[in-house]
Amino acid sequence: MGEIRKVEFIRPVLTGELVVPGDKSISHRAVMLGAIAEGKTFIKGFLDGDDCLRTIEIFKQLGVSIQRSGTEVMIESPGMQNWTQPTLDLYAGNSGTTARLMLGILGGSKVTTVLSGDESLSIRPMDRVTIPLKEMGAKIHTDKQKSLLPLTVVGKTLNAIDYIMPVASAQVKSAILFAGLNAEGTTTVTEETVSRDHTERMLTYFGAEVDSNGNKVSIVGGQTLRGMEVHVPGDISSAAFFMAGAAMLEGSTVTFKRVGLNPTRTGIIDVLREMGAQIEITNTTDENGEPSATVKVTYGSLQGMTIGGELIPRLIDELPVIALLATQAVGTTIIKDAEELRVKETDRIAAVTNELKKMGADIEATPDGMIIHGPTPLTGGVLNSYGDHRLGMMAAIAALATSGPVFIEDPSCINISYPHFFEDLKILTEK
Ligand code: S3P
């Protein structure tokens, strides 16, 4: 039997101050751009979770010198034209961001590599990336259908494309932009709904010329980048668990310091406000093109709402904890246009619905989301994380609202994005 963790609280309240770990998306991109660029890159506030460590290991295999001490990372790269040919497969573990962005980078490199992943990643669709990359002339091979991992990538000079994305995905957009950096001509990506724009911001910060205009981004191929110093803000997707906890527990107030507030990621703030929580934002700053601030979240009596359309990419990773929150809100919450949840680390529509139902929630899965009627008392129980970090954290936050203990199966997956999650939960609940 796998690991099980018991989480139980007697009349919990969340209070205090937190600095949540570094943003996962920005940490991946800082390492990637540091390795693509020539010279030294220094990263502070790096997320030392399993997914981002995979990205570091891959670049070490490509001959990039990377030293890490906790959340500080020093990179010294000869530039991507001078990477060395690895002898072993490049293993992306559970990390979709590593796999998809690396395909774009490796496609235009000078090395031949095999990219592989764990059981969950090996069934996640890669054709959304391989289709446009192949249009650019990339040589990517697999024996499997739908371009599933493992994939062999024979790096070569690519051709620019003008691509209209069929799904709102920052991973797909980023893979194409990275490939565009090594293509002949100008590559343009158009999205129907704007997804997170960390790649565009960081490419610009590293000295690349990128033209972002609403839902259209262009990059000219053949640009050389120089190493930079990057300060990674706290991950709003990690803070979201405690934000939701504070919003639903009477008497709670939590202050988050230096949390990233890139507008393509702040859907959770909009939802908490609209549902009835009190949010105060102060000390807004900007570092390496990414805004951050102090965010104070205070309990409010919550109402259900409809979440869909352009809001979805701005809170896609927060939907499991939002579903939990909705079980404690008065009225109906409808989550729609979120079919992407079905192809995350697990099918998050099915998984969230199953686990919340086990505790007595009134929740129904739809093809593209969930319908939740609240408020319902929750009982606790044995909850499966499905090896998905965000499901594991949702289960732990649920325990704040349950009458009995929650037992989380396979909680170690939480290390993927929040290695000190349980320590931080303790800080906020032990007063
Ligand atoms: C990410 C983009 C999102 C998100 C993932 C991280 C990124 O995925 O769910 O956790 O860093 O680009 P999609 O782009 O596939 O929606």
PDB file of C-alpha atoms in Angstrom, residues 82-277:
ATOM      1  CA  ASN A  82      27.031  24.653 -28.573  1.00  0.00           C
ATOM      2  CA  TRP A  83      25.103  22.150 -26.459  1.00  0.00           C
ATOM      3  CA  THR A  84      26.556  18.658 -26.340  1.00  0.00           C
ATOM      4  CA  GLN A  85      24.909  15.506 -27.592  1.00  0.00           C
ATOM      5  CA  PRO A  86      23.414  13.620 -24.573  1.00  0.00           C
ATOM      6  CA  THR A  87      23.999   9.894 -24.274  1.00  0.00           C
ATOM      7  CA  LEU A  88      20.846   9.040 -22.319  1.00  0.00           C
ATOM      8  CA  ASP A  89      17.141   9.880 -22.726  1.00  0.00           C
ATOM      9  CA  LEU A  90      15.985  13.266 -21.433  1.00  0.00           C
ATOM     10  CA  TYR A  91      13.436  12.445 -18.727  1.00  0.00           C
ATOM     11  CA  ALA A  92      10.670  14.998 -18.080  1.00  0.00           C
ATOM     12  CA  GLY A  93       9.092  13.016 -15.198  1.00  0.00           C
ATOM     13  CA  ASN A  94       5.543  14.293 -14.524  1.00  0.00           C
ATOM     14  CA  SER A  95       6.165  17.707 -16.067  1.00  0.00           C
ATOM     15  CA  GLY A  96       4.022  18.666 -19.063  1.00  0.00           C
ATOM     16  CA  THR A  97       5.662  22.089 -19.210  1.00  0.00           C
ATOM     17  CA  THR A  98       9.142  20.545 -19.424  1.00  0.00           C
ATOM     18  CA  ALA A  99       8.101  18.103 -22.142  1.00  0.00           C
ATOM     19  CA  ARG A 100       6.143  20.492 -24.354  1.00  0.00           C
ATOM     20  CA  LEU A 101       8.485  23.473 -24.143  1.00  0.00           C
ATOM     21  CA  MET A 102      11.551  21.244 -24.607  1.00  0.00           C
ATOM     22  CA  LEU A 103      10.063  19.865 -27.845  1.00  0.00           C
ATOM     23  CA  GLY A 104      10.033  23.412 -29.245  1.00  0.00           C
ATOM     24  CA  ILE A 105      13.565  24.076 -28.037  1.00  0.00           C
ATOM     25  CA  LEU A 106      15.069  20.733 -29.122  1.00  0.00           C
ATOM     26  CA  GLY A 107      13.354  20.842 -32.539  1.00  0.00           C
ATOM     27  CA  GLY A 108      15.511  23.808 -33.543  1.00  0.00           C
ATOM     28  CA  SER A 109      18.691  22.688 -31.760  1.00  0.00           C
ATOM     29  CA  LYS A 110      21.735  20.878 -33.143  1.00  0.00           C
ATOM     30  CA  VAL A 111      21.345  17.737 -31.039  1.00  0.00           C
ATOM     31  CA  THR A 112      19.385  14.519 -31.429  1.00  0.00           C
ATOM     32  CA  THR A 113      17.524  13.508 -28.291  1.00  0.00           C
ATOM     33  CA  VAL A 114      14.887  11.156 -26.915  1.00  0.00           C
ATOM     34  CA  LEU A 115      12.389  12.817 -24.601  1.00  0.00           C
ATOM     35  CA  SER A 116      10.495  10.593 -22.147  1.00  0.00           C
ATOM     36  CA  GLY A 117       8.217  10.964 -19.120  1.00  0.00           C
ATOM     37  CA  ASP A 118       6.453   9.088 -16.309  1.00  0.00           C
ATOM     38  CA  GLU A 119       3.275   7.037 -16.711  1.00  0.00           C
ATOM     39  CA  SER A 120       0.935  10.064 -16.482  1.00  0.00           C
ATOM     40  CA  LEU A 121       2.952  12.244 -18.859  1.00  0.00           C
ATOM     41  CA  SER A 122       3.265   9.367 -21.339  1.00  0.00           C
ATOM     42  CA  ILE A 123      -0.475   9.412 -21.968  1.00  0.00           C
ATOM     43  CA  ARG A 124      -0.827  13.208 -22.219  1.00  0.00           C
ATOM     44  CA  PRO A 125      -1.318  14.601 -25.748  1.00  0.00           C
ATOM     45  CA  MET A 126       1.842  15.885 -27.392  1.00  0.00           C
ATOM     46  CA  ASP A 127       0.374  16.220 -30.906  1.00  0.00           C
ATOM     47  CA  ARG A 128      -0.846  19.734 -30.018  1.00  0.00           C
ATOM     48  CA  VAL A 129       2.872  20.642 -30.057  1.00  0.00           C
ATOM     49  CA  THR A 130       4.250  18.226 -32.634  1.00  0.00           C
ATOM     50  CA  ILE A 131       1.705  19.244 -35.319  1.00  0.00           C
ATOM     51  CA  PRO A 132       2.838  22.923 -35.516  1.00  0.00           C
ATOM     52  CA  LEU A 133       6.484  21.962 -34.973  1.00  0.00           C
ATOM     53  CA  LYS A 134       6.348  19.502 -37.875  1.00  0.00           C
ATOM     54  CA  GLU A 135       4.803  22.272 -39.977  1.00  0.00           C
ATOM     55  CA  MET A 136       7.965  24.235 -39.171  1.00  0.00           C
ATOM     56  CA  GLY A 137      10.000  21.304 -40.517  1.00  0.00           C
ATOM     57  CA  ALA A 138      10.870  19.690 -37.170  1.00  0.00           C
ATOM     58  CA  LYS A 139      11.888  16.036 -37.232  1.00  0.00           C
ATOM     59  CA  ILE A 140      10.005  14.333 -34.415  1.00  0.00           C
ATOM     60  CA  HIS A 141       9.375  10.583 -34.368  1.00  0.00           C
ATOM     61  CA  THR A 142       7.339   8.226 -32.241  1.00  0.00           C
ATOM     62  CA  ASP A 143       6.094   4.665 -32.594  1.00  0.00           C
ATOM     63  CA  LYS A 144       2.925   5.626 -30.744  1.00  0.00           C
ATOM     64  CA  GLN A 145      -0.298   7.277 -31.927  1.00  0.00           C
ATOM     65  CA  LYS A 146      -1.048  10.933 -31.139  1.00  0.00           C
ATOM     66  CA  SER A 147       2.668  11.701 -30.728  1.00  0.00           C
ATOM     67  CA  LEU A 148       2.781  10.283 -27.214  1.00  0.00           C
ATOM     68  CA  LEU A 149       6.125  10.175 -25.384  1.00  0.00           C
ATOM     69  CA  PRO A 150       8.812   8.935 -25.744  1.00  0.00           C
ATOM     70  CA  LEU A 151       9.651  11.122 -28.749  1.00  0.00           C
ATOM     71  CA  THR A 152      12.879  11.261 -30.736  1.00  0.00           C
ATOM     72  CA  VAL A 153      13.777  14.779 -31.848  1.00  0.00           C
ATOM     73  CA  VAL A 154      16.412  15.356 -34.530  1.00  0.00           C
ATOM     74  CA  GLY A 155      17.320  19.033 -34.172  1.00  0.00           C
ATOM     75  CA  LYS A 156      17.560  21.132 -37.367  1.00  0.00           C
ATOM     76  CA  THR A 157      17.048  24.664 -38.657  1.00  0.00           C
ATOM     77  CA  LEU A 158      13.302  25.296 -38.822  1.00  0.00           C
ATOM     78  CA  ASN A 159      11.046  27.479 -40.983  1.00  0.00           C
ATOM     79  CA  ALA A 160       8.861  30.192 -39.491  1.00  0.00           C
ATOM     80  CA  ILE A 161       5.078  29.696 -39.407  1.00  0.00           C
ATOM     81  CA  ASP A 162       1.951  31.689 -38.880  1.00  0.00           C
ATOM     82  CA  TYR A 163      -0.067  29.503 -36.537  1.00  0.00           C
ATOM     83  CA  ILE A 164      -3.607  29.829 -35.203  1.00  0.00           C
ATOM     84  CA  MET A 165      -3.866  27.784 -32.029  1.00  0.00           C
ATOM     85  CA  PRO A 166      -6.861  25.444 -31.741  1.00  0.00           C
ATOM     86  CA  VAL A 167      -6.522  25.290 -27.896  1.00  0.00           C
ATOM     87  CA  ALA A 168      -5.713  28.064 -25.407  1.00  0.00           C
ATOM     88  CA  SER A 169      -2.410  26.669 -24.140  1.00  0.00           C
ATOM     89  CA  ALA A 170       0.657  28.571 -22.996  1.00  0.00           C
ATOM     90  CA  GLN A 171       2.652  25.379 -23.349  1.00  0.00           C
ATOM     91  CA  VAL A 172       1.832  25.131 -27.058  1.00  0.00           C
ATOM     92  CA  LYS A 173       2.372  28.864 -27.634  1.00  0.00           C
ATOM     93  CA  SER A 174       5.723  28.737 -25.814  1.00  0.00           C
ATOM     94  CA  ALA A 175       6.949  25.678 -27.716  1.00  0.00           C
ATOM     95  CA  ILE A 176       6.251  27.452 -31.016  1.00  0.00           C
ATOM     96  CA  LEU A 177       7.915  30.692 -29.863  1.00  0.00           C
ATOM     97  CA  PHE A 178      11.032  28.796 -28.725  1.00  0.00           C
ATOM     98  CA  ALA A 179      11.106  26.992 -32.062  1.00  0.00           C
ATOM     99  CA  GLY A 180      10.572  30.366 -33.776  1.00  0.00           C
ATOM    100  CA  LEU A 181      13.701  31.687 -32.085  1.00  0.00           C
ATOM    101  CA  ASN A 182      15.656  29.161 -34.179  1.00  0.00           C
ATOM    102  CA  ALA A 183      13.661  29.399 -37.389  1.00  0.00           C
ATOM    103  CA  GLU A 184      14.278  31.299 -40.616  1.00  0.00           C
ATOM    104  CA  GLY A 185      11.818  34.197 -40.793  1.00  0.00           C
ATOM    105  CA  THR A 186       9.143  35.567 -38.455  1.00  0.00           C
ATOM    106  CA  THR A 187       6.945  33.165 -36.533  1.00  0.00           C
ATOM    107  CA  THR A 188       3.497  34.359 -35.437  1.00  0.00           C
ATOM    108  CA  VAL A 189       1.150  32.625 -33.015  1.00  0.00           C
ATOM    109  CA  THR A 190      -2.495  33.673 -32.659  1.00  0.00           C
ATOM    110  CA  GLU A 191      -4.663  32.498 -29.762  1.00  0.00           C
ATOM    111  CA  GLU A 192      -8.417  32.766 -29.482  1.00  0.00           C
ATOM    112  CA  THR A 193      -8.207  33.292 -25.724  1.00  0.00           C
ATOM    113  CA  VAL A 194      -5.036  34.728 -24.220  1.00  0.00           C
ATOM    114  CA  SER A 195      -3.015  32.222 -22.154  1.00  0.00           C
ATOM    115  CA  ARG A 196      -0.217  32.994 -19.672  1.00  0.00           C
ATOM    116  CA  ASP A 197       2.452  35.159 -21.287  1.00  0.00           C
ATOM    117  CA  HIS A 198       5.551  34.401 -19.191  1.00  0.00           C
ATOM    118  CA  THR A 199       7.515  33.196 -22.225  1.00  0.00           C
ATOM    119  CA  GLU A 200       6.944  36.432 -24.130  1.00  0.00           C
ATOM    120  CA  ARG A 201       7.887  38.522 -21.093  1.00  0.00           C
ATOM    121  CA  MET A 202      11.017  36.543 -20.327  1.00  0.00           C
ATOM    122  CA  LEU A 203      12.205  36.368 -23.946  1.00  0.00           C
ATOM    123  CA  THR A 204      11.945  40.168 -24.012  1.00  0.00           C
ATOM    124  CA  TYR A 205      13.807  40.430 -20.685  1.00  0.00           C
ATOM    125  CA  PHE A 206      16.630  38.267 -22.099  1.00  0.00           C
ATOM    126  CA  GLY A 207      16.974  40.707 -24.993  1.00  0.00           C
ATOM    127  CA  ALA A 208      14.900  39.063 -27.726  1.00  0.00           C
ATOM    128  CA  GLU A 209      12.682  41.136 -29.942  1.00  0.00           C
ATOM    129  CA  VAL A 210       9.149  39.856 -29.439  1.00  0.00           C
ATOM    130  CA  ASP A 211       6.079  41.642 -30.712  1.00  0.00           C
ATOM    131  CA  SER A 212       3.000  41.011 -28.531  1.00  0.00           C
ATOM    132  CA  ASN A 213      -0.213  42.539 -29.730  1.00  0.00           C
ATOM    133  CA  GLY A 214      -3.360  41.363 -27.955  1.00  0.00           C
ATOM    134  CA  ASN A 215      -3.788  37.717 -28.835  1.00  0.00           C
ATOM    135  CA  LYS A 216      -0.990  37.700 -31.465  1.00  0.00           C
ATOM    136  CA  VAL A 217       2.729  37.175 -30.739  1.00  0.00           C
ATOM    137  CA  SER A 218       5.581  37.313 -33.269  1.00  0.00           C
ATOM    138  CA  ILE A 219       9.254  36.490 -32.965  1.00  0.00           C
ATOM    139  CA  VAL A 220      12.023  36.899 -35.529  1.00  0.00           C
ATOM    140  CA  GLY A 221      14.298  33.845 -35.852  1.00  0.00           C
ATOM    141  CA  GLY A 222      18.056  33.819 -35.388  1.00  0.00           C
ATOM    142  CA  GLN A 223      18.358  36.089 -32.340  1.00  0.00           C
ATOM    143  CA  THR A 224      21.140  35.474 -29.816  1.00  0.00           C
ATOM    144  CA  LEU A 225      20.312  35.941 -26.112  1.00  0.00           C
ATOM    145  CA  ARG A 226      22.588  36.920 -23.213  1.00  0.00           C
ATOM    146  CA  GLY A 227      22.320  35.562 -19.640  1.00  0.00           C
ATOM    147  CA  MET A 228      20.393  37.617 -17.058  1.00  0.00           C
ATOM    148  CA  GLU A 229      19.494  37.763 -13.372  1.00  0.00           C
ATOM    149  CA  VAL A 230      15.927  36.597 -12.689  1.00  0.00           C
ATOM    150  CA  HIS A 231      13.921  36.981  -9.454  1.00  0.00           C
ATOM    151  CA  VAL A 232      10.999  34.565  -9.505  1.00  0.00           C
ATOM    152  CA  PRO A 233       7.847  35.825  -7.735  1.00  0.00           C
ATOM    153  CA  GLY A 234       5.720  33.536  -5.553  1.00  0.00           C
ATOM    154  CA  ASP A 235       3.367  31.197  -7.404  1.00  0.00           C
ATOM    155  CA  ILE A 236      -0.234  32.439  -7.329  1.00  0.00           C
ATOM    156  CA  SER A 237      -1.349  28.893  -8.217  1.00  0.00           C
ATOM    157  CA  SER A 238       0.248  27.666  -4.951  1.00  0.00           C
ATOM    158  CA  ALA A 239      -1.036  30.623  -2.924  1.00  0.00           C
ATOM    159  CA  ALA A 240      -4.520  29.851  -4.337  1.00  0.00           C
ATOM    160  CA  PHE A 241      -4.942  26.883  -1.985  1.00  0.00           C
ATOM    161  CA  PHE A 242      -4.499  29.017   1.124  1.00  0.00           C
ATOM    162  CA  MET A 243      -6.397  31.922  -0.463  1.00  0.00           C
ATOM    163  CA  ALA A 244      -9.361  29.605  -0.940  1.00  0.00           C
ATOM    164  CA  GLY A 245      -8.934  28.237   2.598  1.00  0.00           C
ATOM    165  CA  ALA A 246      -8.923  31.749   4.074  1.00  0.00           C
ATOM    166  CA  ALA A 247     -11.926  32.776   1.956  1.00  0.00           C
ATOM    167  CA  MET A 248     -14.085  29.900   3.234  1.00  0.00           C
ATOM    168  CA  LEU A 249     -13.164  29.844   6.955  1.00  0.00           C
ATOM    169  CA  GLU A 250     -14.794  32.432   9.163  1.00  0.00           C
ATOM    170  CA  GLY A 251     -12.232  34.449  11.140  1.00  0.00           C
ATOM    171  CA  SER A 252      -9.401  33.890   8.622  1.00  0.00           C
ATOM    172  CA  THR A 253      -6.996  36.452   7.149  1.00  0.00           C
ATOM    173  CA  VAL A 254      -3.824  35.476   5.300  1.00  0.00           C
ATOM    174  CA  THR A 255      -1.268  37.847   3.804  1.00  0.00           C
ATOM    175  CA  PHE A 256       0.846  36.623   0.888  1.00  0.00           C
ATOM    176  CA  LYS A 257       4.101  38.480   0.265  1.00  0.00           C
ATOM    177  CA  ARG A 258       5.632  38.922  -3.233  1.00  0.00           C
ATOM    178  CA  VAL A 259       3.050  36.797  -4.984  1.00  0.00           C
ATOM    179  CA  GLY A 260       3.080  36.958  -8.791  1.00  0.00           C
ATOM    180  CA  LEU A 261       0.191  38.985 -10.220  1.00  0.00           C
ATOM    181  CA  ASN A 262       0.700  38.638 -13.943  1.00  0.00           C
ATOM    182  CA  PRO A 263      -2.775  39.518 -15.309  1.00  0.00           C
ATOM    183  CA  THR A 264      -2.866  36.281 -17.333  1.00  0.00           C
ATOM    184  CA  ARG A 265      -2.800  34.407 -13.997  1.00  0.00           C
ATOM    185  CA  THR A 266      -5.035  36.401 -11.652  1.00  0.00           C
ATOM    186  CA  GLY A 267      -8.394  34.768 -12.405  1.00  0.00           C
ATOM    187  CA  ILE A 268      -8.440  33.353  -8.851  1.00  0.00           C
ATOM    188  CA  ILE A 269      -8.414  36.888  -7.404  1.00  0.00           C
ATOM    189  CA  ASP A 270     -11.351  37.877  -9.637  1.00  0.00           C
ATOM    190  CA  VAL A 271     -13.301  34.781  -8.572  1.00  0.00           C
ATOM    191  CA  LEU A 272     -12.607  35.182  -4.847  1.00  0.00           C
ATOM    192  CA  ARG A 273     -13.735  38.809  -5.023  1.00  0.00           C
ATOM    193  CA  GLU A 274     -16.873  37.994  -6.967  1.00  0.00           C
ATOM    194  CA  MET A 275     -17.764  35.115  -4.625  1.00  0.00           C
ATOM    195  CA  GLY A 276     -17.523  37.470  -1.643  1.00  0.00           C
ATOM    196  CA  ALA A 277     -14.036  37.246  -0.076  1.00  0.00           C
TER     197      ALA A 277
END
